[in-house]
PDB file of C-alpha atoms and ligand atoms in Angstrom:
ATOM      1  CA  MET A   1      34.035   9.919  12.008  1.00  0.00           C
ATOM      2  CA  PRO A   2      32.312  12.845  13.530  1.00  0.00           C
ATOM      3  CA  ASP A   3      32.327  14.797  10.475  1.00  0.00           C
ATOM      4  CA  LEU A   4      30.100  12.318   8.008  1.00  0.00           C
ATOM      5  CA  PRO A   5      26.389  13.581   8.379  1.00  0.00           C
ATOM      6  CA  LEU A   6      24.232  10.885  10.641  1.00  0.00           C
ATOM      7  CA  VAL A   7      21.061   9.059   8.607  1.00  0.00           C
ATOM      8  CA  ALA A   8      18.967   8.358  11.385  1.00  0.00           C
ATOM      9  CA  LEU A   9      16.725   4.940   9.918  1.00  0.00           C
ATOM     10  CA  THR A  10      13.457   4.046  12.119  1.00  0.00           C
ATOM     11  CA  ARG A  11      14.233   0.375  10.911  1.00  0.00           C
ATOM     12  CA  ARG A  12      16.279  -1.770   9.209  1.00  0.00           C
ATOM     13  CA  ILE A  13      17.065  -1.795   5.631  1.00  0.00           C
ATOM     14  CA  PRO A  14      18.232  -4.226   3.203  1.00  0.00           C
ATOM     15  CA  GLN A  15      21.957  -4.884   3.767  1.00  0.00           C
ATOM     16  CA  VAL A  16      23.167  -3.746   0.486  1.00  0.00           C
ATOM     17  CA  CYS A  17      21.430  -0.143   0.881  1.00  0.00           C
ATOM     18  CA  GLU A  18      22.831  -0.157   4.748  1.00  0.00           C
ATOM     19  CA  GLU A  19      26.232  -1.221   3.220  1.00  0.00           C
ATOM     20  CA  ARG A  20      25.901   1.897   0.812  1.00  0.00           C
ATOM     21  CA  LEU A  21      24.383   4.444   3.864  1.00  0.00           C
ATOM     22  CA  ALA A  22      27.574   2.934   5.928  1.00  0.00           C
ATOM     23  CA  ARG A  23      30.034   3.754   3.205  1.00  0.00           C
ATOM     24  CA  ASP A  24      29.141   7.808   2.891  1.00  0.00           C
ATOM     25  CA  TYR A  25      27.461   8.491   6.588  1.00  0.00           C
ATOM     26  CA  ARG A  26      27.253   7.825  10.220  1.00  0.00           C
ATOM     27  CA  VAL A  27      24.112   5.398  10.755  1.00  0.00           C
ATOM     28  CA  ARG A  28      21.571   5.002  13.328  1.00  0.00           C
ATOM     29  CA  LEU A  29      19.792   1.897  12.790  1.00  0.00           C
ATOM     30  CA  GLY A  30      16.080   1.586  14.660  1.00  0.00           C
ATOM     31  CA  ASP A  31      15.073  -2.093  16.214  1.00  0.00           C
ATOM     32  CA  ASP A  32      12.333  -3.165  14.050  1.00  0.00           C
ATOM     33  CA  ALA A  33      10.183  -4.455  17.120  1.00  0.00           C
ATOM     34  CA  VAL A  34       9.690  -0.592  18.645  1.00  0.00           C
ATOM     35  CA  VAL A  35       6.855   1.023  18.284  1.00  0.00           C
ATOM     36  CA  PHE A  36       7.895   5.080  17.398  1.00  0.00           C
ATOM     37  CA  THR A  37       5.975   7.545  19.918  1.00  0.00           C
ATOM     38  CA  PRO A  38       7.026  10.996  19.655  1.00  0.00           C
ATOM     39  CA  GLU A  39       9.313  10.858  22.109  1.00  0.00           C
ATOM     40  CA  ARG A  40      11.086   8.044  21.145  1.00  0.00           C
ATOM     41  CA  LEU A  41      11.532   9.219  17.431  1.00  0.00           C
ATOM     42  CA  ALA A  42      12.996  12.853  19.036  1.00  0.00           C
ATOM     43  CA  LYS A  43      15.776  10.741  20.805  1.00  0.00           C
ATOM     44  CA  HIS A  44      16.410   8.360  17.856  1.00  0.00           C
ATOM     45  CA  ALA A  45      16.932  11.280  15.600  1.00  0.00           C
ATOM     46  CA  GLU A  46      18.933  13.564  17.760  1.00  0.00           C
ATOM     47  CA  GLY A  47      21.819  14.750  16.148  1.00  0.00           C
ATOM     48  CA  ALA A  48      20.613  13.062  13.047  1.00  0.00           C
ATOM     49  CA  ALA A  49      20.495  15.065   9.375  1.00  0.00           C
ATOM     50  CA  ALA A  50      18.399  13.252   7.621  1.00  0.00           C
ATOM     51  CA  LEU A  51      15.564  10.717   8.916  1.00  0.00           C
ATOM     52  CA  VAL A  52      14.090   7.610   7.276  1.00  0.00           C
ATOM     53  CA  VAL A  53      10.750   6.723   8.061  1.00  0.00           C
ATOM     54  CA  THR A  54       8.422   3.546   7.071  1.00  0.00           C
ATOM     55  CA  PRO A  55       4.673   3.578   6.941  1.00  0.00           C
ATOM     56  CA  ALA A  56       4.759   1.938  10.016  1.00  0.00           C
ATOM     57  CA  GLU A  57       5.936   4.865  11.699  1.00  0.00           C
ATOM     58  CA  VAL A  58       3.082   7.946  12.233  1.00  0.00           C
ATOM     59  CA  VAL A  59       5.227  11.307  12.084  1.00  0.00           C
ATOM     60  CA  GLY A  60       2.120  13.542  12.748  1.00  0.00           C
ATOM     61  CA  VAL A  61       2.514  17.114  13.760  1.00  0.00           C
ATOM     62  CA  ASP A  62       3.577  15.990  17.172  1.00  0.00           C
ATOM     63  CA  ALA A  63       6.394  14.433  16.363  1.00  0.00           C
ATOM     64  CA  ILE A  64       7.755  17.044  13.870  1.00  0.00           C
ATOM     65  CA  ALA A  65       7.477  19.694  16.887  1.00  0.00           C
ATOM     66  CA  GLN A  66       9.809  17.649  19.169  1.00  0.00           C
ATOM     67  CA  LEU A  67      12.565  16.417  16.113  1.00  0.00           C
ATOM     68  CA  PRO A  68      15.940  17.934  16.698  1.00  0.00           C
ATOM     69  CA  ALA A  69      16.855  21.037  14.705  1.00  0.00           C
ATOM     70  CA  SER A  70      19.820  19.295  13.190  1.00  0.00           C
ATOM     71  CA  VAL A  71      16.921  16.918  11.119  1.00  0.00           C
ATOM     72  CA  LYS A  72      17.184  18.720   7.442  1.00  0.00           C
ATOM     73  CA  VAL A  73      15.364  15.682   5.704  1.00  0.00           C
ATOM     74  CA  ILE A  74      12.793  12.777   6.241  1.00  0.00           C
ATOM     75  CA  SER A  75      13.312  10.737   3.175  1.00  0.00           C
ATOM     76  CA  ALA A  76      10.165   8.150   3.556  1.00  0.00           C
ATOM     77  CA  PHE A  77      11.042   4.366   2.590  1.00  0.00           C
ATOM     78  CA  SER A  78       7.298   4.445   1.337  1.00  0.00           C
ATOM     79  CA  VAL A  79       5.355   6.070  -1.946  1.00  0.00           C
ATOM     80  CA  GLY A  80       2.699   6.826   0.036  1.00  0.00           C
ATOM     81  CA  TYR A  81       3.161   9.453   2.691  1.00  0.00           C
ATOM     82  CA  GLU A  82       0.354  10.917   4.266  1.00  0.00           C
ATOM     83  CA  HIS A  83       1.481   9.184   7.776  1.00  0.00           C
ATOM     84  CA  ILE A  84       4.150  12.406   7.831  1.00  0.00           C
ATOM     85  CA  ALA A  85       3.032  16.016   8.883  1.00  0.00           C
ATOM     86  CA  VAL A  86       4.512  17.257   5.398  1.00  0.00           C
ATOM     87  CA  LYS A  87       3.026  20.840   5.340  1.00  0.00           C
ATOM     88  CA  GLU A  88       4.507  21.162   9.359  1.00  0.00           C
ATOM     89  CA  ALA A  89       8.025  19.320   8.489  1.00  0.00           C
ATOM     90  CA  ASN A  90       8.696  22.325   5.248  1.00  0.00           C
ATOM     91  CA  ALA A  91       7.303  24.706   8.133  1.00  0.00           C
ATOM     92  CA  ARG A  92      10.554  23.790  10.102  1.00  0.00           C
ATOM     93  CA  GLY A  93      12.721  23.627   7.257  1.00  0.00           C
ATOM     94  CA  ILE A  94      12.820  19.639   6.735  1.00  0.00           C
ATOM     95  CA  VAL A  95      12.443  18.777   3.409  1.00  0.00           C
ATOM     96  CA  VAL A  96      10.168  15.085   2.865  1.00  0.00           C
ATOM     97  CA  THR A  97      10.994  13.164   0.202  1.00  0.00           C
ATOM     98  CA  ASN A  98       9.082   9.612  -1.057  1.00  0.00           C
ATOM     99  CA  THR A  99       9.940   6.382  -3.160  1.00  0.00           C
ATOM    100  CA  PRO A 100       7.450   6.418  -6.746  1.00  0.00           C
ATOM    101  CA  GLY A 101       7.642   4.486  -9.440  1.00  0.00           C
ATOM    102  CA  VAL A 102       9.926   1.525  -7.805  1.00  0.00           C
ATOM    103  CA  LEU A 103       7.100  -0.448  -6.206  1.00  0.00           C
ATOM    104  CA  THR A 104       4.701  -0.129  -8.810  1.00  0.00           C
ATOM    105  CA  ASN A 105       5.180  -4.106 -10.666  1.00  0.00           C
ATOM    106  CA  ALA A 106       5.226  -5.366  -7.207  1.00  0.00           C
ATOM    107  CA  THR A 107       2.535  -3.893  -5.884  1.00  0.00           C
ATOM    108  CA  ALA A 108       0.121  -5.173  -9.301  1.00  0.00           C
ATOM    109  CA  ASP A 109       1.591  -8.247  -8.413  1.00  0.00           C
ATOM    110  CA  ILE A 110       0.159  -8.356  -5.262  1.00  0.00           C
ATOM    111  CA  ALA A 111      -3.226  -6.759  -6.154  1.00  0.00           C
ATOM    112  CA  MET A 112      -3.636 -10.020  -8.618  1.00  0.00           C
ATOM    113  CA  LEU A 113      -2.544 -12.237  -6.032  1.00  0.00           C
ATOM    114  CA  LEU A 114      -5.649 -10.858  -4.016  1.00  0.00           C
ATOM    115  CA  LEU A 115      -7.931 -10.916  -7.150  1.00  0.00           C
ATOM    116  CA  LEU A 116      -7.107 -14.425  -8.178  1.00  0.00           C
ATOM    117  CA  GLY A 117      -6.753 -15.821  -4.493  1.00  0.00           C
ATOM    118  CA  ALA A 118     -10.127 -13.548  -3.805  1.00  0.00           C
ATOM    119  CA  MET A 119     -12.228 -15.063  -6.808  1.00  0.00           C
ATOM    120  CA  ARG A 120     -10.722 -18.897  -6.539  1.00  0.00           C
ATOM    121  CA  ARG A 121     -11.117 -19.261  -3.006  1.00  0.00           C
ATOM    122  CA  ALA A 122      -7.175 -20.217  -2.501  1.00  0.00           C
ATOM    123  CA  SER A 123      -6.984 -19.148   1.615  1.00  0.00           C
ATOM    124  CA  GLU A 124     -10.537 -21.540   2.191  1.00  0.00           C
ATOM    125  CA  GLY A 125      -8.319 -23.929  -0.241  1.00  0.00           C
ATOM    126  CA  ASP A 126      -5.469 -23.436   2.040  1.00  0.00           C
ATOM    127  CA  ARG A 127      -7.214 -23.896   5.053  1.00  0.00           C
ATOM    128  CA  LEU A 128      -8.767 -27.074   4.309  1.00  0.00           C
ATOM    129  CA  VAL A 129      -5.880 -28.915   3.124  1.00  0.00           C
ATOM    130  CA  ARG A 130      -3.835 -27.609   6.493  1.00  0.00           C
ATOM    131  CA  SER A 131      -6.470 -28.650   8.277  1.00  0.00           C
ATOM    132  CA  GLY A 132      -6.650 -32.159   7.118  1.00  0.00           C
ATOM    133  CA  ALA A 133     -10.528 -32.187   6.950  1.00  0.00           C
ATOM    134  CA  TRP A 134     -10.244 -32.009   2.828  1.00  0.00           C
ATOM    135  CA  THR A 135     -11.979 -35.482   1.374  1.00  0.00           C
ATOM    136  CA  GLY A 136     -10.966 -35.360  -1.910  1.00  0.00           C
ATOM    137  CA  TRP A 137     -12.404 -34.374  -5.165  1.00  0.00           C
ATOM    138  CA  ARG A 138     -15.958 -32.892  -5.425  1.00  0.00           C
ATOM    139  CA  PRO A 139     -17.764 -31.028  -8.267  1.00  0.00           C
ATOM    140  CA  THR A 140     -19.133 -29.076  -6.448  1.00  0.00           C
ATOM    141  CA  GLN A 141     -16.155 -28.005  -3.745  1.00  0.00           C
ATOM    142  CA  LEU A 142     -14.857 -24.545  -3.480  1.00  0.00           C
ATOM    143  CA  LEU A 143     -16.505 -23.350  -6.480  1.00  0.00           C
ATOM    144  CA  GLY A 144     -15.253 -19.623  -7.521  1.00  0.00           C
ATOM    145  CA  THR A 145     -15.704 -17.153 -10.102  1.00  0.00           C
ATOM    146  CA  HIS A 146     -13.628 -17.003 -13.677  1.00  0.00           C
ATOM    147  CA  LEU A 147     -11.865 -13.453 -13.804  1.00  0.00           C
ATOM    148  CA  SER A 148     -12.418 -13.785 -17.623  1.00  0.00           C
ATOM    149  CA  GLY A 149     -15.040 -11.609 -19.168  1.00  0.00           C
ATOM    150  CA  LYS A 150     -15.689  -9.997 -15.534  1.00  0.00           C
ATOM    151  CA  ASN A 151     -15.392  -5.901 -15.165  1.00  0.00           C
ATOM    152  CA  LEU A 152     -12.649  -4.880 -13.272  1.00  0.00           C
ATOM    153  CA  GLY A 153     -13.150  -1.269 -11.735  1.00  0.00           C
ATOM    154  CA  ILE A 154     -10.163   0.506 -11.125  1.00  0.00           C
ATOM    155  CA  VAL A 155     -10.436   3.771  -8.961  1.00  0.00           C
ATOM    156  CA  GLY A 156      -6.835   5.911  -9.242  1.00  0.00           C
ATOM    157  CA  MET A 157      -5.468   5.362 -12.711  1.00  0.00           C
ATOM    158  CA  GLY A 158      -1.705   6.106 -12.125  1.00  0.00           C
ATOM    159  CA  ARG A 159       1.169   3.915 -12.717  1.00  0.00           C
ATOM    160  CA  ILE A 160       0.123   0.901 -10.189  1.00  0.00           C
ATOM    161  CA  GLY A 161      -3.354   1.138 -11.589  1.00  0.00           C
ATOM    162  CA  MET A 162      -2.589   1.033 -15.396  1.00  0.00           C
ATOM    163  CA  ALA A 163      -0.346  -1.938 -14.139  1.00  0.00           C
ATOM    164  CA  VAL A 164      -2.863  -3.819 -12.512  1.00  0.00           C
ATOM    165  CA  ALA A 165      -5.092  -3.226 -15.586  1.00  0.00           C
ATOM    166  CA  THR A 166      -2.392  -4.389 -17.886  1.00  0.00           C
ATOM    167  CA  ARG A 167      -2.341  -7.936 -16.139  1.00  0.00           C
ATOM    168  CA  ALA A 168      -5.884  -8.113 -15.816  1.00  0.00           C
ATOM    169  CA  LYS A 169      -6.550  -7.807 -19.190  1.00  0.00           C
ATOM    170  CA  ALA A 170      -4.263 -10.627 -20.450  1.00  0.00           C
ATOM    171  CA  PHE A 171      -6.589 -12.686 -18.212  1.00  0.00           C
ATOM    172  CA  GLY A 172      -9.441 -11.654 -20.252  1.00  0.00           C
ATOM    173  CA  MET A 173     -10.796  -8.859 -17.755  1.00  0.00           C
ATOM    174  CA  ARG A 174     -13.112  -5.994 -19.061  1.00  0.00           C
ATOM    175  CA  ILE A 175     -11.271  -2.362 -17.994  1.00  0.00           C
ATOM    176  CA  LEU A 176     -13.388   0.185 -16.245  1.00  0.00           C
ATOM    177  CA  TYR A 177     -11.480   3.138 -14.423  1.00  0.00           C
ATOM    178  CA  HIS A 178     -12.407   6.327 -11.994  1.00  0.00           C
ATOM    179  CA  ASN A 179      -9.774   8.841 -12.169  1.00  0.00           C
ATOM    180  CA  ARG A 180      -9.930  12.857 -11.939  1.00  0.00           C
ATOM    181  CA  SER A 181      -9.075  12.628 -15.906  1.00  0.00           C
ATOM    182  CA  PRO A 182      -9.196   9.973 -18.353  1.00  0.00           C
ATOM    183  CA  ALA A 183      -5.442   8.261 -18.382  1.00  0.00           C
ATOM    184  CA  ALA A 184      -3.706   8.336 -21.836  1.00  0.00           C
ATOM    185  CA  ASP A 185      -2.381   4.933 -21.811  1.00  0.00           C
ATOM    186  CA  ALA A 186      -5.571   3.448 -20.575  1.00  0.00           C
ATOM    187  CA  THR A 187      -6.867   3.865 -24.470  1.00  0.00           C
ATOM    188  CA  ALA A 188      -4.798   0.982 -25.602  1.00  0.00           C
ATOM    189  CA  LEU A 189      -6.314  -1.333 -22.897  1.00  0.00           C
ATOM    190  CA  ASN A 190     -10.070  -0.959 -24.495  1.00  0.00           C
ATOM    191  CA  ALA A 191     -10.519   0.626 -20.807  1.00  0.00           C
ATOM    192  CA  THR A 192     -13.677   2.549 -20.083  1.00  0.00           C
ATOM    193  CA  TYR A 193     -13.097   5.755 -18.048  1.00  0.00           C
ATOM    194  CA  PHE A 194     -16.160   6.943 -15.600  1.00  0.00           C
ATOM    195  CA  ALA A 195     -16.140  10.293 -14.116  1.00  0.00           C
ATOM    196  CA  ASN A 196     -18.461   9.241 -11.229  1.00  0.00           C
ATOM    197  CA  LEU A 197     -17.489   6.329  -9.426  1.00  0.00           C
ATOM    198  CA  ASP A 198     -20.949   5.534  -8.463  1.00  0.00           C
ATOM    199  CA  ASP A 199     -21.855   4.972 -11.748  1.00  0.00           C
ATOM    200  CA  MET A 200     -18.447   2.867 -12.189  1.00  0.00           C
ATOM    201  CA  LEU A 201     -19.270   1.089  -9.291  1.00  0.00           C
ATOM    202  CA  ALA A 202     -22.913  -0.347 -10.766  1.00  0.00           C
ATOM    203  CA  GLN A 203     -20.803  -2.260 -13.375  1.00  0.00           C
ATOM    204  CA  SER A 204     -17.659  -3.710 -11.257  1.00  0.00           C
ATOM    205  CA  HIS A 205     -17.518  -6.961 -10.845  1.00  0.00           C
ATOM    206  CA  VAL A 206     -14.514  -6.452  -8.997  1.00  0.00           C
ATOM    207  CA  LEU A 207     -13.229  -3.265  -7.486  1.00  0.00           C
ATOM    208  CA  SER A 208      -9.267  -2.415  -7.168  1.00  0.00           C
ATOM    209  CA  LEU A 209      -8.481   0.698  -5.032  1.00  0.00           C
ATOM    210  CA  HIS A 210      -5.117   2.128  -6.081  1.00  0.00           C
ATOM    211  CA  CYS A 211      -5.557   6.187  -5.117  1.00  0.00           C
ATOM    212  CA  PRO A 212      -3.690   7.821  -2.570  1.00  0.00           C
ATOM    213  CA  MET A 213      -5.520   8.376   0.965  1.00  0.00           C
ATOM    214  CA  SER A 214      -6.170  12.464   1.592  1.00  0.00           C
ATOM    215  CA  ALA A 215      -9.232  13.680   3.316  1.00  0.00           C
ATOM    216  CA  ALA A 216     -11.110  13.378  -0.316  1.00  0.00           C
ATOM    217  CA  THR A 217     -10.769   9.797  -0.399  1.00  0.00           C
ATOM    218  CA  LYS A 218     -11.019   8.684   3.657  1.00  0.00           C
ATOM    219  CA  GLY A 219     -13.633   6.537   3.812  1.00  0.00           C
ATOM    220  CA  LEU A 220     -15.343   6.197   0.059  1.00  0.00           C
ATOM    221  CA  LEU A 221     -15.762   2.728   0.412  1.00  0.00           C
ATOM    222  CA  ASN A 222     -18.502   2.987   2.156  1.00  0.00           C
ATOM    223  CA  ALA A 223     -22.308   1.514   2.703  1.00  0.00           C
ATOM    224  CA  ARG A 224     -24.064   2.878   0.184  1.00  0.00           C
ATOM    225  CA  ARG A 225     -21.221   2.902  -2.673  1.00  0.00           C
ATOM    226  CA  LEU A 226     -21.007  -1.110  -1.673  1.00  0.00           C
ATOM    227  CA  ALA A 227     -24.789  -1.242  -2.115  1.00  0.00           C
ATOM    228  CA  LEU A 228     -24.168   0.240  -5.629  1.00  0.00           C
ATOM    229  CA  MET A 229     -22.178  -2.953  -6.607  1.00  0.00           C
ATOM    230  CA  PRO A 230     -23.515  -6.051  -8.444  1.00  0.00           C
ATOM    231  CA  LYS A 231     -24.168  -8.722  -5.715  1.00  0.00           C
ATOM    232  CA  GLY A 232     -21.254 -10.690  -5.353  1.00  0.00           C
ATOM    233  CA  ALA A 233     -18.541  -8.470  -6.599  1.00  0.00           C
ATOM    234  CA  VAL A 234     -15.149  -8.716  -5.141  1.00  0.00           C
ATOM    235  CA  VAL A 235     -13.319  -5.919  -3.190  1.00  0.00           C
ATOM    236  CA  ILE A 236      -9.387  -5.292  -3.729  1.00  0.00           C
ATOM    237  CA  ASN A 237      -7.360  -3.238  -1.674  1.00  0.00           C
ATOM    238  CA  THR A 238      -3.702  -2.485  -1.793  1.00  0.00           C
ATOM    239  CA  ALA A 239      -3.802   0.686  -1.147  1.00  0.00           C
ATOM    240  CA  ARG A 240      -4.293   1.985   2.081  1.00  0.00           C
ATOM    241  CA  GLY A 241      -7.190   0.813   4.934  1.00  0.00           C
ATOM    242  CA  GLY A 242      -8.631   4.216   5.275  1.00  0.00           C
ATOM    243  CA  HIS A 243     -10.121   4.037   2.022  1.00  0.00           C
ATOM    244  CA  VAL A 244     -12.477   1.278   3.382  1.00  0.00           C
ATOM    245  CA  VAL A 245     -14.705   1.695   6.099  1.00  0.00           C
ATOM    246  CA  ASP A 246     -14.509  -1.230   7.646  1.00  0.00           C
ATOM    247  CA  ASP A 247     -17.849  -1.870   9.277  1.00  0.00           C
ATOM    248  CA  ASP A 248     -19.493  -1.397   5.948  1.00  0.00           C
ATOM    249  CA  LEU A 249     -17.183  -3.791   3.880  1.00  0.00           C
ATOM    250  CA  ILE A 250     -17.745  -6.501   6.836  1.00  0.00           C
ATOM    251  CA  ALA A 251     -21.290  -5.918   6.326  1.00  0.00           C
ATOM    252  CA  ALA A 252     -21.343  -6.572   3.136  1.00  0.00           C
ATOM    253  CA  LEU A 253     -19.117  -9.603   3.495  1.00  0.00           C
ATOM    254  CA  GLN A 254     -21.414 -11.115   6.188  1.00  0.00           C
ATOM    255  CA  SER A 255     -24.276 -10.705   4.141  1.00  0.00           C
ATOM    256  CA  ARG A 256     -22.408 -12.047   1.045  1.00  0.00           C
ATOM    257  CA  HIS A 257     -23.524  -9.178  -0.677  1.00  0.00           C
ATOM    258  CA  ILE A 258     -19.808  -8.774  -1.688  1.00  0.00           C
ATOM    259  CA  ALA A 259     -18.848 -12.306  -2.433  1.00  0.00           C
ATOM    260  CA  ALA A 260     -15.197 -11.710  -1.559  1.00  0.00           C
ATOM    261  CA  ALA A 261     -12.345  -9.285  -0.565  1.00  0.00           C
ATOM    262  CA  GLY A 262      -8.538  -8.998  -0.439  1.00  0.00           C
ATOM    263  CA  LEU A 263      -6.934  -6.729   1.829  1.00  0.00           C
ATOM    264  CA  ASP A 264      -3.012  -6.168   1.962  1.00  0.00           C
ATOM    265  CA  VAL A 265      -3.975  -2.828   3.763  1.00  0.00           C
ATOM    266  CA  TYR A 266      -5.388  -1.806   7.073  1.00  0.00           C
ATOM    267  CA  ALA A 267      -6.502   1.711   8.965  1.00  0.00           C
ATOM    268  CA  ASN A 268      -4.666   1.342  12.038  1.00  0.00           C
ATOM    269  CA  GLU A 269      -1.864  -1.439  11.029  1.00  0.00           C
ATOM    270  CA  PRO A 270      -0.904  -3.883  12.413  1.00  0.00           C
ATOM    271  CA  THR A 271      -4.019  -3.732  14.650  1.00  0.00           C
ATOM    272  CA  LEU A 272      -7.406  -4.799  12.288  1.00  0.00           C
ATOM    273  CA  ASP A 273     -11.018  -5.390  13.490  1.00  0.00           C
ATOM    274  CA  GLY A 274     -10.486  -8.989  14.305  1.00  0.00           C
ATOM    275  CA  ARG A 275     -14.017  -9.606  12.707  1.00  0.00           C
ATOM    276  CA  TYR A 276     -11.889  -9.944   9.425  1.00  0.00           C
ATOM    277  CA  ARG A 277     -10.400 -12.679  10.509  1.00  0.00           C
ATOM    278  CA  ALA A 278     -13.848 -14.835  11.486  1.00  0.00           C
ATOM    279  CA  LEU A 279     -14.559 -14.032   7.494  1.00  0.00           C
ATOM    280  CA  ASP A 280     -13.927 -17.146   5.111  1.00  0.00           C
ATOM    281  CA  ASN A 281     -14.596 -14.566   2.196  1.00  0.00           C
ATOM    282  CA  VAL A 282     -11.494 -12.239   3.059  1.00  0.00           C
ATOM    283  CA  LEU A 283      -7.877 -12.864   2.239  1.00  0.00           C
ATOM    284  CA  LEU A 284      -5.839 -10.664   3.952  1.00  0.00           C
ATOM    285  CA  LEU A 285      -1.765  -9.985   3.867  1.00  0.00           C
ATOM    286  CA  PRO A 286       0.031  -7.999   5.750  1.00  0.00           C
ATOM    287  CA  HIS A 287       1.179  -5.183   3.691  1.00  0.00           C
ATOM    288  CA  LEU A 288       3.019  -7.220   1.304  1.00  0.00           C
ATOM    289  CA  GLY A 289       2.672  -5.108  -1.685  1.00  0.00           C
ATOM    290  CA  SER A 290       6.257  -3.643  -2.111  1.00  0.00           C
ATOM    291  CA  ALA A 291       7.646  -6.815  -0.419  1.00  0.00           C
ATOM    292  CA  THR A 292       9.958  -8.119  -2.975  1.00  0.00           C
ATOM    293  CA  ARG A 293      13.847  -7.755  -2.515  1.00  0.00           C
ATOM    294  CA  GLU A 294      13.777  -6.196  -5.953  1.00  0.00           C
ATOM    295  CA  THR A 295      11.781  -3.274  -5.123  1.00  0.00           C
ATOM    296  CA  ARG A 296      13.101  -2.939  -1.578  1.00  0.00           C
ATOM    297  CA  GLU A 297      16.516  -3.284  -2.749  1.00  0.00           C
ATOM    298  CA  ALA A 298      15.357  -0.200  -5.240  1.00  0.00           C
ATOM    299  CA  MET A 299      13.374   1.766  -2.454  1.00  0.00           C
ATOM    300  CA  GLY A 300      16.093   1.344  -0.326  1.00  0.00           C
ATOM    301  CA  MET A 301      18.385   2.954  -3.034  1.00  0.00           C
ATOM    302  CA  MET A 302      15.864   5.969  -3.815  1.00  0.00           C
ATOM    303  CA  VAL A 303      15.508   6.819  -0.230  1.00  0.00           C
ATOM    304  CA  ILE A 304      19.199   7.239   0.399  1.00  0.00           C
ATOM    305  CA  ASP A 305      19.810   9.270  -3.263  1.00  0.00           C
ATOM    306  CA  ASN A 306      16.755  11.343  -2.122  1.00  0.00           C
ATOM    307  CA  LEU A 307      18.475  12.488   0.629  1.00  0.00           C
ATOM    308  CA  GLU A 308      21.855  12.322  -0.727  1.00  0.00           C
ATOM    309  CA  ALA A 309      20.421  15.173  -2.760  1.00  0.00           C
ATOM    310  CA  VAL A 310      18.621  17.360  -0.189  1.00  0.00           C
ATOM    311  CA  LEU A 311      21.987  17.008   2.357  1.00  0.00           C
ATOM    312  CA  ARG A 312      23.745  18.409  -0.605  1.00  0.00           C
ATOM    313  CA  GLY A 313      21.979  20.728  -1.810  1.00  0.00           C
ATOM    314  CA  GLN A 314      20.893  19.519  -5.069  1.00  0.00           C
ATOM    315  CA  PRO A 315      17.591  18.902  -6.392  1.00  0.00           C
ATOM    316  CA  SER A 316      16.050  15.913  -5.433  1.00  0.00           C
ATOM    317  CA  LYS A 317      13.659  14.624  -7.993  1.00  0.00           C
ATOM    318  CA  ASN A 318      11.330  12.940  -5.348  1.00  0.00           C
ATOM    319  CA  VAL A 319      10.466  15.800  -2.571  1.00  0.00           C
ATOM    320  CA  VAL A 320       6.811  15.531  -1.769  1.00  0.00           C
ATOM    321  CA  ALA A 321       4.814  18.672  -2.473  1.00  0.00           C
ATOM    322  CA  ILE A 322       1.541  19.348  -0.645  1.00  0.00           C
TER     323      ILE A 322
HETATM  324  C1  DGY B   1       4.184   2.324   0.048  1.00  0.00           C
HETATM  325  O1  DGY B   1       4.826   2.979  -0.011  1.00  0.00           O
HETATM  326  O2  DGY B   1       3.397   3.518   0.345  1.00  0.00           O
HETATM  327  C2  DGY B   1       3.391   1.018   0.139  1.00  0.00           C
HETATM  328  O3  DGY B   1       2.477   1.173   0.776  1.00  0.00           O
HETATM  329  C3  DGY B   1       4.560   0.077   1.088  1.00  0.00           C
HETATM  330  O4  DGY B   1       4.243  -1.305   0.452  1.00  0.00           O
END
């Protein structure tokens, strides 16, 4: 069917979404194992009207410059779009879209999983049982920390930050947050707003990052700010690895100033600083924030809605503007 528009996807997406695409488009699927260099991405996109990319591909200035002129839309299979050179894409007449809203609950659940796991030492417990070294229940074994009564500092009170706050409130935590401006919804949670991040850090027993990646947030959690946090605090990151200065967080975990961390994201995924692997007090996940069947299907459907609207010349709600 040569007259149907071609959609090129860098990765496989849930079956129900691939089936929907196949009904209305010619489809070129990527191989999940491939690393997409700008050259390879350009070749993969040859003749395509729409290109679907995931957070695993860096679609930087070079990649945009090499894309064939046939590409009218880059539909990101993600809410984050810092991996795409949006300005350069727009300058070439390519619209960029993303998938906001549909991954809020899944990501908030993973933040809670990390928070609980880090505070209750779940990965150490799992390793103890698996290793066969567990000799039985002991009054002083693997003692963690209560969630209830602790202050949770949230950086970025958008949809995901709010969803984490709501969950943590149910566990008896007090909610503090830092945002560009106070969030109206946060009042119902009795949450305390801090215009100044440093002031919030000094009172945060747990810190959870939920801000978008930008020049302003790159490296925001550095040695100076970690030192402001109470001794024994816990750090959770489900946003972007680049928010954290790895050298500084690793040093704080080694000294136990930061008692534990739960990380789902890393600066250069899938590569991560090997020193994290050697630390007992860090719970590491492979960017699972949105990884539920329901969420990935909803993301896939939104990706298709987005590219379809652009190809039909209709307004798409999810055009990324920078
Ligand atoms: C996103 O959509 O940006 C997430 O990181 C994927 O889980």
